[in-house]
Every structure is written in C-alpha cells, then in structure tokens.
Amino acid sequence: MMMDNGVLTNNYEYPDGYMEQEEEWEREGLLDPAWEKQQKKTFTAWCNSHLRKAGTGIENIEEDFRNGLKLMLLLEVISGETLPKPDRGKMRFHKIANVNKALDFIASKGVKLVSIGAEEIVDGNLKMTLGMIWTIILRFAIQDISVEEMTAKEGLLLWCQRKTAPYKNVNVQNFHLSFKDGLAFCALIHRHRPDLIDYSKLSKDNPLENLNTAFDVAEKYLDIPRMLDPDDLINTPKPDERAIMTYVSCYYHAFQGAQQAETAANRICKVLKVNQENERLMEEYERLASDLLDWIRRTMPWLNSRQTDNSLAGCQKKLEDYRTYRRKHKPPRVEQKAKLETNFNTLQTKLRLSNRPAYMPTEGKMVSDIAQAWKGLEIAEKAFEEWLLSEMMRLERLEYLAQKFKHKADIHEDWTRGKEEMLQSQDFRQCKLYDIKALKKKHEAFESDLAAHQDRVEQIAAIAQELNTLEYHEVGAVNARCQRICSQWDRLGALTQRRRAALDDAERLLEQIDLLHLEFAKRAAPFNNWLDGTREDLVDMFIVHTIEEISGLMDAHARFKATLGEADKEYQAIVNLVHQVEAIVKQHQIPGGLENPYTTLTAHELNRKWSDVRQLVPQRDSTLAAELRKQQNNETLRRQFAEKANAVGPWIERQMDAVTAIGMGLQGSLEDQLHRLKEYEAGVYAYKPHIEELERIHQAVQEGMIFENRYSQYTMETLRVGWEQLLTSINRTINEVENQILTRDSKGITQEQLTEFRASFNHFDKNRTGRLAPEELKSCLVSLGYSIGKDRQGELDFQRILAVVDPNNTGYVSFDAFLDFMTRESTDTDTAEQVIDSFRILAGDKPYITAEELRRELPPDQAEYCVARMPPYRGPNAPPHALDYMAFSTALYGETDL
C-alpha cells in the first residue's frame, strides 16, 4: 500500500486477473509459508481486538469472513460508521452482496481495490483475504500515522526510532529484523510506561524472554492482544513486516496520548532550532565585527601618523608601504565588511520571519558603527595619501634647494679663497707709483667684483632661510656653513674698506697708471662675472612638472644662445687689449709691464672660461631635451590614465545604476533579479583586470611625480571608492533579494503578491531612494486596499502601522520593513502561545516542567538548551528545580526578558 496524492491505493492492481495478483504477492514474499502463518495469526488477533468490542470474534480468518457479516461488523467497529443493512440469506449471492457492501465501503474511503473481488473472499481464498485485511489495517490503523509529513510506513518507523533512540542495544531500521530480539518492543513500553518493565535487566542474548515479556505486559496492562508468536519471530530468518507493522501500530494507538507530547516536542524543537541558529549568526556577527573594528583601530594610528625621516627615500618607502596596504591588506577587509552586512541582514530577516525581536549588536558594533569606522578609515586613507604626496613634493624641493645651496656655496667659497690674505697684504708699501696706481685700480676692480658677488651671498642666505622654513633634516650644517659665509663676507667688506683707505693714502704719491691694464680690468671683470654667472646658470639644476614649464626653459635657453654673438665680440675686444699691451711691452721693453696691476684676470683664464661656456651650451641643450622627453612621457602617462579612467568611471556608474534598478524590483521576478545580480557580480569580478591595469598606470604616474591630470575628472581614489561601493552594493542587493525570496517562500506569499507590493512601493518612491516617507506609505497602503480614514481613528490606525514598520522613528520605511508588514498581514506565524501550549502538553498540564521531563521528550542538545536557559518556577507548590516554561517561551519572542 502507498500514499498517492493523499489517497491510499493498493499496489496489487492487476485488472487482467488473479494470476498477475498472485505473481506480485509472490515477488513481495506474501506467499512465503512462514510469512503467511505470521500474517494469519496477527491479522486474526487484530480483527478480534476490535470485534470483541461488539461481543464477538473469529477463529479462522479465511472462513469467518466468507458470508460478509463479520467483515461488515469489523468495518463498523473500526470506522465508527454504519454500513448498509446486510442480506440475511445464506445463499452464495447473499454472501457476495454482503462482501461487496464491505468492499464498497472500503472504496468509499479512497482505497482502490483491484483484482480483489467478493467472489474470492466468499470462496475462502486465504491470499485474497489476507490482502484485503492488510488493506483495512493500512487504511484504518496506519494511514493516519504521520510524523514530519512522511508516508504512513515511514512515519511509523520514524516514531519507533525516536522513541527507542535513548535505549542501549536498540537500533530500529525496519519492520522485520530490528524487532527480532524483542528489545525494541520492550523499549517502546518502557518509554511510555517505565513502571511496567525494568529495561536495565533485559539482555540482547535472551530474545525469547524479551518477546514474551513485551507481549505479556502489552496484553495485561495495555489491552494489546498477542498478535505474534515469539518462536516464529526468532526462527524465521526475516519476519513478515506487515505482521509486525500491524502489531506496532497497536502500540502507537495505545500510546496515542503520549503522541500529543511528541507533537508538542516537535514544535518546540523547531522553535529551538531557529533560536540556536539565530544565536550562532549573532555570535558570528559579533566575532566578525570585533575583528574588523580591531583591524581598523590598529590601522588608524599608522594612517594618522605624519612622521618620516625627512628624506625623499624614506617618504618613497612609506608610499610603497601604503600601496602594499591598498593591494594586499585592505581588499580582504572590504569582503569581510560586505559579508558582515550580508550576515546582519540575513539574521534580521530570519528574526522577523520567526517573530523574534530584532537583534541589537553589542554597543559599538552596530552596522552604523562599522560604517562610521569604515568611513573614518577611508577619510584617513585619503588624508594620508595626500600628505605623502605633498611631503614628497616638499622633500623633492628640499633636495633641490640643498643641492643648489651647496653648488652656490662651493662657487662662492672658491672665489673667496685667499681674498682675506690679499686684502690684508702690505705689498703696496714697496711699490713704485705706477704699481701703487695699479694696486688702486686693482682694488677698485676687486670692489666691483665684490659688489657683483653680493647677489650670490644673498641668494645663499635666502636658500638657507627656505631650507630652515621647510625643516631640512641637515639644516644645522646648512646654517653653520651659511653663517661662515656671511661672517667672512662681513670681514671682506671691512678689509676692503681699510685697504681702500690705505691705497687712497698712497695714491697721493703714485699717479702713473696703465690705461690699457685698467681698460682690460674694467672690461674683463664684468665679462668674467658674466662668464661665471653663465656657467653657473648652464649647470644650474631645475625641476619642472609640465611640458609648458620645460618649453619655457628651452625658450629662455634659446634666447640666451642668441646673445652669444655679442659676447664673442666682447671677448675678442678684451683679448685685443691684452694683445695691445703685449705689443707695447714688446715694442718698448717695459720691465714687468705685462703684469696687470688692476686685476688678477688673464686672457688665458678668460679663454678657459669662454671655452667652458661654449662646451656647456650643447650639454644644456641635451639636459633640456632629456627633460622634455621625460615630460612628454609624463604627458603620455596622463593620457593613458585618463583614457582608462574615463572608460572605467562611467562603467562603474552604469553598473551602479543597473544594480540600483534591479534592487528597486523593476526587472521581473525575484529569481530573475537574483539571476541578473549574479550575472552583474560575475561581470564586475571579470572587469577587475581593468582596475588592476589602472592601478599599474597610477603607480607609474606617482613614480613619475605627476600630481595633476587635466584630461580626466577621475582620480584613482574616486575610482577605488566607486569600485568598492559597487561590490558592496551588489552584495547588499543580492542579500536583500535573497531575504525577500526567503520572506516570500517562508510566508507563503505568491510572486504576484510580491510583484504587487513592489510595484506599489516603487510607484510612491518617486526619488528612487528605496524608502517611503509616512505620507507616501499611507498613499501606498490605500492603493493596496487599506481603508485609512481621514478622521481621528484613521490617524490612530496609521500611527499603529508606523510603529510596526518604523519602530525606531527614523521618519522613513524601507522596502524590507514594508514587505515584512504586508506578509504578516496576510499569513500566519508561529507565536509564543503555541510554544507555551506545546510545553504544557509535555508538562502534563502543570504550570512548570522538570529537567527530567525535558530530557525525556526532547533531543539531548535541545533539552540541555532549555534546561540552561529556563528560569526557576516561582509559583506555589512547586517541587525543587522546577522550571518556568512560560517565561522562557515569551522571552523567545521578545515579549519578556530572561
């Protein structure tokens, strides 16, 4: 027999006749002589257990049902209904008529009997009679046995397994071998009536004693007649399961009162499983939240630190550490944050669906707290990166200034070397007038040279001041050197004035002057200064960041080269003066005449410096050209980054818009939305190489010290944030849709209802924010058929609805809260009252329950769960250690606090 769409049907359906029926029974073992004997005895005893209520019974099952009278009486007793009046005649057709009335009654109960006809029963066909009685037993004794919505046979087997689970040496797997040693029968009795059997004294090695004990106790105390023969069970290799099922069903019905307790226990188990799973999710949320917040707290001091070793290399090392953090350390935390939000939303949905109070995380671990901490992390990241780049620019400027200071200081100190000794010299004391004149002119030339060098000293002091302002790490050495140069410069000034006074005193005595030497000195000194300045400019370092800046330097250099022709004329004129002096000295044989008393400069020195300038010009050309190529490469990097960013940025924005549209429920069923979201998720992860390529370009941009890009409005930071927001939005939307599917399926609402709810919500969500203001909610409810009057009562009704959908009084209602309200309005849910009623059944109508009762009726883990959490019962006349199941049940649904 089996269940077919709720109707019990007969497996033995062969419309072609009796032979096919016999073949089927033979395949199933119904024709096994031992089984046939067991069935005959068991079915006879079963029939008599009911017929005795009518004051009669049978002795031979195939003979006593032939006239149909006792068969009809049996059906009336077990069904409680009245069958048609039987025919009292003794003719064959009277008997067939009575049996047909019985078979028609069986058929009226939804049982299809094929190939079992009244003629076979009237003729005393044992096989057909046993088949018919088995059909009656299945329909009236076993069919209604249902545990966890299983079929009758599976339900009865599961009932046996649960009742005997705590017992040693009992393992019920079937209805034949599992019952041979008798311990299973004894365990069923002891489970419900421990006063009748001492199970601890039973042994698996004494099956006959066990079977007799169970059968005797069942017959004497439970009114269950002996339906099985212990010897037959022991000696048969495989006892007949139909006989055992029939006998076991009598146990089930005998303990029917206890069945209510099992039903109650099943209900409690389901509720407790929900609570245990919710607690597991809460613990996992707390663990993930603590881990993420701890990581953020550990990371923030590093991001907020503004300490470097004040060197460009150290700053670059810090930037590389930051890139490692962005590439390796942060991405797993982004995934952890998304998982945390997903778990939290899933938990809240499960709590709503099971009528449990909303979960409030430990203080400081709310989703809003995590979002705030994450936002602080992102702000710190942005500030840290900006500080690093500005610090690199400052340090680069410092290195440039330090090199420039050293270069100018080297030139100045080289120029001043020996000048103090020269100014302190008394050489003019032994000179002739001509020499004195020359010394005076020479001193005048030196004063001119000294004045020309004043600008360089001021530049050196200005550079040192800027290095101090920018906090150069070797500023002490710079200040010391600058102080030495300035002090020496002051001494040179004072010495120059004293020497000039001495020469002025000697000038009154010496008047001859060499005009050519003087002219040379006057023209050579400025030209020499120009050469020094030009050489300094040609080797001067520069720092630029754009093509325009380097182009400006190249234009200035071109203008300088245009002046070289005039400089060459001046050089030739100065050299010509020397040639004239040489000609005059040679012509007039003037001793010492080649010595120029007005300057230490010589034509050879000017020639050397002029040669240096002409060599430095093409070197400067090469340096500027190299910088131009660098800036052109930087410009290429800017365009590469902009081209990629200008594609990635709008792509991210389009994906965000598409995910938002799906999240608004605008695209098909929830499954369609979930499928689309999964596709978008896969597409986003497939797009990640574009982000990685952009990161590589960005790294090259930073290594090239490129600080602006006019070709794109996107920065790497905005694209990173957009990418992370896109991943978070997809994960959050997938979770919301999954929760809506969970809500829809668990509450039994249809896709059409869900579509109607979503369409109404979206219609009044004009700004597509995913939430409704109170007035928008009221309009939405009215559109769905709610009658909310404009009077005081209507406002009170609406305020009660608002208290449900917006318990925190935020001023808006999310779609999840709206959907939860709509599903609760149209579906039934489990309640605290249902759980209390279940516990009351287990407690035998007492207002309290004991730990022993919980352990007897519930699985071990759930029994201990209740024992650990139930408060003591404080009512009158309570025994020690009594537990308050009412307070526990209301606490499960947030109606009280434990």
JSON list of N, CA and C in Angstrom, two decimals, residues 675-696:
[
{"chain": "A", "resi": 675, "resn": "HIS", "atom": "N", "xyz": [19.16, 36.30, -10.52]},
{"chain": "A", "resi": 675, "resn": "HIS", "atom": "CA", "xyz": [19.98, 35.82, -11.64]},
{"chain": "A", "resi": 675, "resn": "HIS", "atom": "C", "xyz": [20.74, 36.98, -12.28]},
{"chain": "A", "resi": 676, "resn": "ARG", "atom": "N", "xyz": [20.01, 38.10, -12.50]},
{"chain": "A", "resi": 676, "resn": "ARG", "atom": "CA", "xyz": [20.66, 39.26, -13.11]},
{"chain": "A", "resi": 676, "resn": "ARG", "atom": "C", "xyz": [21.79, 39.78, -12.21]},
{"chain": "A", "resi": 677, "resn": "LEU", "atom": "N", "xyz": [21.51, 39.83, -10.90]},
{"chain": "A", "resi": 677, "resn": "LEU", "atom": "CA", "xyz": [22.53, 40.32, -9.97]},
{"chain": "A", "resi": 677, "resn": "LEU", "atom": "C", "xyz": [23.76, 39.43, -9.97]},
{"chain": "A", "resi": 678, "resn": "LYS", "atom": "N", "xyz": [23.55, 38.08, -10.01]},
{"chain": "A", "resi": 678, "resn": "LYS", "atom": "CA", "xyz": [24.68, 37.16, -10.08]},
{"chain": "A", "resi": 678, "resn": "LYS", "atom": "C", "xyz": [25.49, 37.41, -11.35]},
{"chain": "A", "resi": 679, "resn": "GLU", "atom": "N", "xyz": [24.75, 37.67, -12.47]},
{"chain": "A", "resi": 679, "resn": "GLU", "atom": "CA", "xyz": [25.47, 37.97, -13.71]},
{"chain": "A", "resi": 679, "resn": "GLU", "atom": "C", "xyz": [26.29, 39.25, -13.57]},
{"chain": "A", "resi": 680, "resn": "TYR", "atom": "N", "xyz": [25.68, 40.29, -12.97]},
{"chain": "A", "resi": 680, "resn": "TYR", "atom": "CA", "xyz": [26.42, 41.53, -12.76]},
{"chain": "A", "resi": 680, "resn": "TYR", "atom": "C", "xyz": [27.62, 41.31, -11.85]},
{"chain": "A", "resi": 681, "resn": "GLU", "atom": "N", "xyz": [27.43, 40.48, -10.82]},
{"chain": "A", "resi": 681, "resn": "GLU", "atom": "CA", "xyz": [28.53, 40.19, -9.90]},
{"chain": "A", "resi": 681, "resn": "GLU", "atom": "C", "xyz": [29.68, 39.53, -10.65]},
{"chain": "A", "resi": 682, "resn": "ALA", "atom": "N", "xyz": [29.33, 38.51, -11.49]},
{"chain": "A", "resi": 682, "resn": "ALA", "atom": "CA", "xyz": [30.38, 37.85, -12.27]},
{"chain": "A", "resi": 682, "resn": "ALA", "atom": "C", "xyz": [31.04, 38.84, -13.22]},
{"chain": "A", "resi": 683, "resn": "GLY", "atom": "N", "xyz": [30.20, 39.72, -13.83]},
{"chain": "A", "resi": 683, "resn": "GLY", "atom": "CA", "xyz": [30.75, 40.70, -14.76]},
{"chain": "A", "resi": 683, "resn": "GLY", "atom": "C", "xyz": [31.69, 41.68, -14.06]},
{"chain": "A", "resi": 684, "resn": "VAL", "atom": "N", "xyz": [31.33, 42.07, -12.85]},
{"chain": "A", "resi": 684, "resn": "VAL", "atom": "CA", "xyz": [32.17, 43.02, -12.10]},
{"chain": "A", "resi": 684, "resn": "VAL", "atom": "C", "xyz": [33.52, 42.38, -11.77]},
{"chain": "A", "resi": 685, "resn": "TYR", "atom": "N", "xyz": [33.50, 41.11, -11.30]},
{"chain": "A", "resi": 685, "resn": "TYR", "atom": "CA", "xyz": [34.77, 40.45, -10.97]},
{"chain": "A", "resi": 685, "resn": "TYR", "atom": "C", "xyz": [35.59, 40.21, -12.24]},
{"chain": "A", "resi": 686, "resn": "ALA", "atom": "N", "xyz": [34.88, 39.96, -13.37]},
{"chain": "A", "resi": 686, "resn": "ALA", "atom": "CA", "xyz": [35.61, 39.80, -14.63]},
{"chain": "A", "resi": 686, "resn": "ALA", "atom": "C", "xyz": [36.23, 41.12, -15.08]},
{"chain": "A", "resi": 687, "resn": "TYR", "atom": "N", "xyz": [35.65, 42.25, -14.63]},
{"chain": "A", "resi": 687, "resn": "TYR", "atom": "CA", "xyz": [36.15, 43.56, -15.03]},
{"chain": "A", "resi": 687, "resn": "TYR", "atom": "C", "xyz": [37.34, 44.01, -14.18]},
{"chain": "A", "resi": 688, "resn": "LYS", "atom": "N", "xyz": [37.65, 43.24, -13.13]},
{"chain": "A", "resi": 688, "resn": "LYS", "atom": "CA", "xyz": [38.69, 43.66, -12.18]},
{"chain": "A", "resi": 688, "resn": "LYS", "atom": "C", "xyz": [40.05, 43.90, -12.85]},
{"chain": "A", "resi": 689, "resn": "PRO", "atom": "N", "xyz": [40.44, 43.12, -13.90]},
{"chain": "A", "resi": 689, "resn": "PRO", "atom": "CA", "xyz": [41.73, 43.41, -14.55]},
{"chain": "A", "resi": 689, "resn": "PRO", "atom": "C", "xyz": [41.85, 44.86, -15.03]},
{"chain": "A", "resi": 690, "resn": "HIS", "atom": "N", "xyz": [40.71, 45.50, -15.42]},
{"chain": "A", "resi": 690, "resn": "HIS", "atom": "CA", "xyz": [40.78, 46.90, -15.83]},
{"chain": "A", "resi": 690, "resn": "HIS", "atom": "C", "xyz": [41.19, 47.78, -14.65]},
{"chain": "A", "resi": 691, "resn": "ILE", "atom": "N", "xyz": [40.66, 47.49, -13.47]},
{"chain": "A", "resi": 691, "resn": "ILE", "atom": "CA", "xyz": [41.03, 48.26, -12.28]},
{"chain": "A", "resi": 691, "resn": "ILE", "atom": "C", "xyz": [42.51, 48.03, -11.96]},
{"chain": "A", "resi": 692, "resn": "GLU", "atom": "N", "xyz": [42.94, 46.77, -12.07]},
{"chain": "A", "resi": 692, "resn": "GLU", "atom": "CA", "xyz": [44.34, 46.47, -11.78]},
{"chain": "A", "resi": 692, "resn": "GLU", "atom": "C", "xyz": [45.27, 47.16, -12.77]},
{"chain": "A", "resi": 693, "resn": "GLU", "atom": "N", "xyz": [44.84, 47.18, -14.06]},
{"chain": "A", "resi": 693, "resn": "GLU", "atom": "CA", "xyz": [45.66, 47.88, -15.06]},
{"chain": "A", "resi": 693, "resn": "GLU", "atom": "C", "xyz": [45.73, 49.37, -14.73]},
{"chain": "A", "resi": 694, "resn": "LEU", "atom": "N", "xyz": [44.59, 49.94, -14.31]},
{"chain": "A", "resi": 694, "resn": "LEU", "atom": "CA", "xyz": [44.56, 51.34, -13.93]},
{"chain": "A", "resi": 694, "resn": "LEU", "atom": "C", "xyz": [45.47, 51.60, -12.73]},
{"chain": "A", "resi": 695, "resn": "GLU", "atom": "N", "xyz": [45.50, 50.65, -11.78]},
{"chain": "A", "resi": 695, "resn": "GLU", "atom": "CA", "xyz": [46.39, 50.79, -10.62]},
{"chain": "A", "resi": 695, "resn": "GLU", "atom": "C", "xyz": [47.85, 50.80, -11.08]},
{"chain": "A", "resi": 696, "resn": "ARG", "atom": "N", "xyz": [48.17, 49.94, -12.06]},
{"chain": "A", "resi": 696, "resn": "ARG", "atom": "CA", "xyz": [49.56, 49.91, -12.55]},
{"chain": "A", "resi": 696, "resn": "ARG", "atom": "C", "xyz": [49.92, 51.25, -13.21]}
]
